[in-house]
Short mmCIF file of C-alpha atoms in Angstrom, two decimals:
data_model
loop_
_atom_site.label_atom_id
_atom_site.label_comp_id
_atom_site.label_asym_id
_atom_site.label_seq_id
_atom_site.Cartn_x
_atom_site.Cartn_y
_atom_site.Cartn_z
CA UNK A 1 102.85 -52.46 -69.62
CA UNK A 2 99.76 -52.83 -71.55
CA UNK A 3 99.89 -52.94 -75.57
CA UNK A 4 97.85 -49.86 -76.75
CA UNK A 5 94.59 -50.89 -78.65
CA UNK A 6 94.58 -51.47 -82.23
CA UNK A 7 92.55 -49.44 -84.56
CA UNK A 8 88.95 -51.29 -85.66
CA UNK A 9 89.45 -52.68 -89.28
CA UNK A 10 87.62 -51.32 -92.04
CA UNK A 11 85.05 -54.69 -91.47
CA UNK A 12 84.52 -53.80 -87.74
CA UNK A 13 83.67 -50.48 -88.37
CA UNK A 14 80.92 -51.09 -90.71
CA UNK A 15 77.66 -51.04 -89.29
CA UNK A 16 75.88 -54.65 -89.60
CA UNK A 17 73.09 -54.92 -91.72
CA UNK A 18 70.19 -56.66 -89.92
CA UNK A 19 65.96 -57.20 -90.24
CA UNK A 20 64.26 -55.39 -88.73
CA UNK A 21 60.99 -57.14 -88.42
CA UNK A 22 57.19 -54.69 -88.43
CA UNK A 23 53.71 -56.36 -88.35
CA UNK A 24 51.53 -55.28 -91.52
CA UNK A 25 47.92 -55.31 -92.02
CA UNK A 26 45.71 -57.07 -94.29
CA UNK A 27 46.85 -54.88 -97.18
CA UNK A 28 50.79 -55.23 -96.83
CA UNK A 29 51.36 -51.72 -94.95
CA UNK A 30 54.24 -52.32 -93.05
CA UNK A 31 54.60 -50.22 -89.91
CA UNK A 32 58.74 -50.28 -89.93
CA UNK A 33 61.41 -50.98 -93.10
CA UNK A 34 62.27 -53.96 -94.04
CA UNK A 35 65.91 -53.54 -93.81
CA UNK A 36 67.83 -50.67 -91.43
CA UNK A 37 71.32 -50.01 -91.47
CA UNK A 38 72.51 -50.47 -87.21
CA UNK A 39 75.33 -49.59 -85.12
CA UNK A 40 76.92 -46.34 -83.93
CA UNK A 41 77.71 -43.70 -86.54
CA UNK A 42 81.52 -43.68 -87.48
CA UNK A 43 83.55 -41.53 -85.03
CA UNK A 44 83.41 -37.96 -86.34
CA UNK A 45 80.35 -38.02 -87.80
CA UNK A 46 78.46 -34.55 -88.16
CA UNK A 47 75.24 -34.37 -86.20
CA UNK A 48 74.03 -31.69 -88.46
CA UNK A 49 74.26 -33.90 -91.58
CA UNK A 50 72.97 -37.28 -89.37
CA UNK A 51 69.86 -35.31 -88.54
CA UNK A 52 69.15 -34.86 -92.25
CA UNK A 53 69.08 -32.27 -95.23
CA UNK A 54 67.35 -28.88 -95.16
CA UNK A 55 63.77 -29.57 -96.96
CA UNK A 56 64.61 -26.63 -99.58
CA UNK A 57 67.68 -27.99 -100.75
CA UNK A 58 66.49 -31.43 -101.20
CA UNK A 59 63.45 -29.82 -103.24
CA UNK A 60 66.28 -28.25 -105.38
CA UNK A 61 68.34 -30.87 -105.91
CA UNK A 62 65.61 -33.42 -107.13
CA UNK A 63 64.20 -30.65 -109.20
CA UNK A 64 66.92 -31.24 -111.81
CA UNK A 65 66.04 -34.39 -111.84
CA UNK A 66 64.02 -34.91 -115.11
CA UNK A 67 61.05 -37.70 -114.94
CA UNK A 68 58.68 -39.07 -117.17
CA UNK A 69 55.09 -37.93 -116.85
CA UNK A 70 52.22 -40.56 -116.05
CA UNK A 71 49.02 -41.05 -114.88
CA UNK A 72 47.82 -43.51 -112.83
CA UNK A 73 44.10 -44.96 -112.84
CA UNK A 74 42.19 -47.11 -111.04
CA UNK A 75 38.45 -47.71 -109.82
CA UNK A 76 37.53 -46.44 -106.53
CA UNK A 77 34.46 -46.95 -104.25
CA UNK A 78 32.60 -44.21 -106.15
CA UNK A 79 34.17 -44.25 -109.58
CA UNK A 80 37.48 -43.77 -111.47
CA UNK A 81 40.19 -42.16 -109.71
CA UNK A 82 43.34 -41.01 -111.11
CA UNK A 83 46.16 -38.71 -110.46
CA UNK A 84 49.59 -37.42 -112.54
CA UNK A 85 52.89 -39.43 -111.03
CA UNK A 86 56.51 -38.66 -111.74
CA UNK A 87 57.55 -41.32 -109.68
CA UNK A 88 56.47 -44.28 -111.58
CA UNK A 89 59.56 -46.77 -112.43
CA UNK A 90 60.18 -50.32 -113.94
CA UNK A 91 61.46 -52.31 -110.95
CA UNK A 92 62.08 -55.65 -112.13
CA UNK A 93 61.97 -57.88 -115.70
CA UNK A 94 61.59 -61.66 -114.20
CA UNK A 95 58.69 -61.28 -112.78
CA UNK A 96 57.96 -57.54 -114.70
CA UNK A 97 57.33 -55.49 -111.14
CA UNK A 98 57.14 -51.45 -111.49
CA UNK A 99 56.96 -48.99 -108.48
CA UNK A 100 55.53 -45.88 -107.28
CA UNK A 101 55.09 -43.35 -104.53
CA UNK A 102 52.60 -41.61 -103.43
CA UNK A 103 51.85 -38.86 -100.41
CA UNK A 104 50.43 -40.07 -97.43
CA UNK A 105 48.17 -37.09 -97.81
CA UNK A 106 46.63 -37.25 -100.93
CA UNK A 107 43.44 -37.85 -102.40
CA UNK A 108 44.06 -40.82 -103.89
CA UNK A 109 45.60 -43.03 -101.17
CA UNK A 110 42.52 -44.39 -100.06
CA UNK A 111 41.42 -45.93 -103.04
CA UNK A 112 44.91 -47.33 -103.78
CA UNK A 113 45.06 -48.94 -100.19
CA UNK A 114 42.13 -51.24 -101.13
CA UNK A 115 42.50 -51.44 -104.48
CA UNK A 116 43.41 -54.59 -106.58
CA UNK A 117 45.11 -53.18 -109.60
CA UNK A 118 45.70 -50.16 -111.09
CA UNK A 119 46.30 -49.01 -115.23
CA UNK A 120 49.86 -46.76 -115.68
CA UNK A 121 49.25 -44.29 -118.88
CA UNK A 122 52.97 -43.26 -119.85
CA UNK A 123 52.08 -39.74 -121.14
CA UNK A 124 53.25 -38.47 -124.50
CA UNK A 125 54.56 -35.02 -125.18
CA UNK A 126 51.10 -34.00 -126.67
CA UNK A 127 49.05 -35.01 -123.74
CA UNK A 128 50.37 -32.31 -121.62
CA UNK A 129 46.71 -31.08 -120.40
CA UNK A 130 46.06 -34.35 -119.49
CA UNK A 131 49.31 -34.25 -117.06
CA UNK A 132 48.00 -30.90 -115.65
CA UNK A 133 44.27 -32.11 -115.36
CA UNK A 134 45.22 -34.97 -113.03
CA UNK A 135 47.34 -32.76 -111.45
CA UNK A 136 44.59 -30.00 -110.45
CA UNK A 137 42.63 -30.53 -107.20
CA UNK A 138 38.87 -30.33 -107.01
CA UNK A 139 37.88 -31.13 -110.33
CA UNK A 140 36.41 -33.94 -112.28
CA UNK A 141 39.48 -35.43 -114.22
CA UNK A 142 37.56 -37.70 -116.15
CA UNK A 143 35.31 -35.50 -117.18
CA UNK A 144 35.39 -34.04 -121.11
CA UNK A 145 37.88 -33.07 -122.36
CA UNK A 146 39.13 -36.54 -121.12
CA UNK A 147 38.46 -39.83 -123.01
CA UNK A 148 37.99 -42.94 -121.33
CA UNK A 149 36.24 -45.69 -121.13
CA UNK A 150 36.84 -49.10 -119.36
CA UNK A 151 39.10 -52.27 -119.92
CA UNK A 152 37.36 -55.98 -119.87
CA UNK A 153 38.63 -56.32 -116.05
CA UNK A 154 36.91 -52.99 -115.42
CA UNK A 155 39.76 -50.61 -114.63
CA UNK A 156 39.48 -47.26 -116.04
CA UNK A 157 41.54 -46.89 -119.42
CA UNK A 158 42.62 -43.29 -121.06
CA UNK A 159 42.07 -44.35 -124.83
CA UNK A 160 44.74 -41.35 -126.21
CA UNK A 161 47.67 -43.46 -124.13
CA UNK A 162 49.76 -44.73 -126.67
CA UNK A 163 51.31 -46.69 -124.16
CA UNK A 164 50.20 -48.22 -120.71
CA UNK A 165 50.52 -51.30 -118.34
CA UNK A 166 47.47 -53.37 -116.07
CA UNK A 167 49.60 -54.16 -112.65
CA UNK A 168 48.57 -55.91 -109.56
CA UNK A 169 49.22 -53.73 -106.71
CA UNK A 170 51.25 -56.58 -104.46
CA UNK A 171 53.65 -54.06 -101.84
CA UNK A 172 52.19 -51.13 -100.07
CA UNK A 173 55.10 -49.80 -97.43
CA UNK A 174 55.30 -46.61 -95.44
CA UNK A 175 58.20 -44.57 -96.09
CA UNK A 176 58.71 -41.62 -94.79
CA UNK A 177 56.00 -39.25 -95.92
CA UNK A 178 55.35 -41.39 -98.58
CA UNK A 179 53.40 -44.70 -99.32
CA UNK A 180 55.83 -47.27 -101.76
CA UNK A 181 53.86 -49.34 -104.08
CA UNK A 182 55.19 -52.38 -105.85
CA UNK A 183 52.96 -53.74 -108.44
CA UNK A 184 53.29 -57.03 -111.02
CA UNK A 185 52.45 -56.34 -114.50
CA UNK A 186 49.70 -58.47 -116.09
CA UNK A 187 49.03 -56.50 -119.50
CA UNK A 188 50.99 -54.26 -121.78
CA UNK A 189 50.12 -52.00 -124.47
CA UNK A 190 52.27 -50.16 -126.93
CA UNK A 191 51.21 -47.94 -129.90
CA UNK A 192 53.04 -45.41 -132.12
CA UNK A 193 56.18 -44.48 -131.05
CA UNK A 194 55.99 -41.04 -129.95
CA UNK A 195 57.83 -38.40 -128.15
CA UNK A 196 57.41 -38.91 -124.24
CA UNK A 197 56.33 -36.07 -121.81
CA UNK A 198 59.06 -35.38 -119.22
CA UNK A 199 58.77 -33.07 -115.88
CA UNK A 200 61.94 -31.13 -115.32
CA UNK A 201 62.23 -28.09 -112.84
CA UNK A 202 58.67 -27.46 -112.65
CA UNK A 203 57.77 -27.74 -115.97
CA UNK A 204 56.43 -30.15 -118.78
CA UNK A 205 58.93 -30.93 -121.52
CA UNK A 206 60.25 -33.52 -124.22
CA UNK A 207 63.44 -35.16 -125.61
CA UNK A 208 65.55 -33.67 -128.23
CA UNK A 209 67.85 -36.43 -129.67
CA UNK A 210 71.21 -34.71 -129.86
CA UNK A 211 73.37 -34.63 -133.18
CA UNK A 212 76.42 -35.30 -131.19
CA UNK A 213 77.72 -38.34 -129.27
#
């Protein structure tokens, strides 16, 4: 009589980690990720929730999500671009790397794909037209109202930021919808301390320090 199987272990049921290597072209867009989770999907697995979340939801749930407000700038073939970004984080200390994301679609993308570097204003809570002026389509953003003139290595420069960072744009990777920047900071600038400008639930907001612990 034959013994009956024994159940996989834990280890043998979790799927390997492997590269998965993708060509990339002369500006680091890589056509596939870097790293992909392989292997079937553990037995029982709902196909509904394998194929993904429902687009609304996810909108919801990330719209709790509260973000600090900043906007990027760099120079483009025919002058200063810049757009407002929620998605702007500090990535790494040693070496100081941030990251970014930005829509395949937009405006900006073409500029970023060939440019060199790029300027990150983080927005404070009284620089909320500036948020909503690189935010608006079809207009000159750096027209006036907007002040700006131009750091020594050229890049555009919003002189009200109290605070900002000059990064190398080193990483551009598809994801998703999405474009995934990684860039290496070479300058820092930090002014007054003031209170930041966060996006929460579709609107513009600030911090409140709290009385209580």
């Amino acid at each position: 009589m034959s013994r009956p199987a024994r159940p996989a272990s834990a280890t043998a049921r979790r799927a390997p980690e492997a590269q998965v290597p993708g060509s990339s072209d002369g500006h680091g867009i890589a056509d596939a990720l870097v790293v992909r989770l392989v292997g079937a999907a553990p037995a029982g697995t709902d196909d509904a929730a394998e194929r993904g979340v429902d687009p609304d939801v996810y909108r919801q749930v990330f719209r709790r999500h509260a973000a600090g407000v900043t906007v990027v700038t760099l120079e483009g073939v025919s002058g200063p671009v810049g757009f407002t970004a929620t998605s702007v984080a500090s990535l790494s200390l040693e070496p100081p790397l941030i990251s970014l994301s930005v829509a395949s679609t937009s405006s900006s993308w073409p500029a970023l794909l060939v440019a060199d570097t790029v300027v990150v204003h983080l927005l404070s809570d009284r620089q909320r037209d500036t948020a909503h002026r690189f935010a608006t389509k079809g207009v000159d953003r750096f027209a006036p109202p907007t002040r700006w003139t131009r750091l020594p290595t050229g890049e555009p420069l919003l002189v009200d930021a109290e605070a900002w960072v000059r990064a190398r744009l080193e990483h551009r990777v598809a994801t998703g919808d999405h474009r995934l920047l990684v860039a290496r900071v070479l300058q820092a600038h930090t002014g007054d301390d003031v209170t930041p400008l966060i996006y929460h639930d579709g609107r513009y907001g600030t911090f409140t320090e709290s009385d209580t612990e």
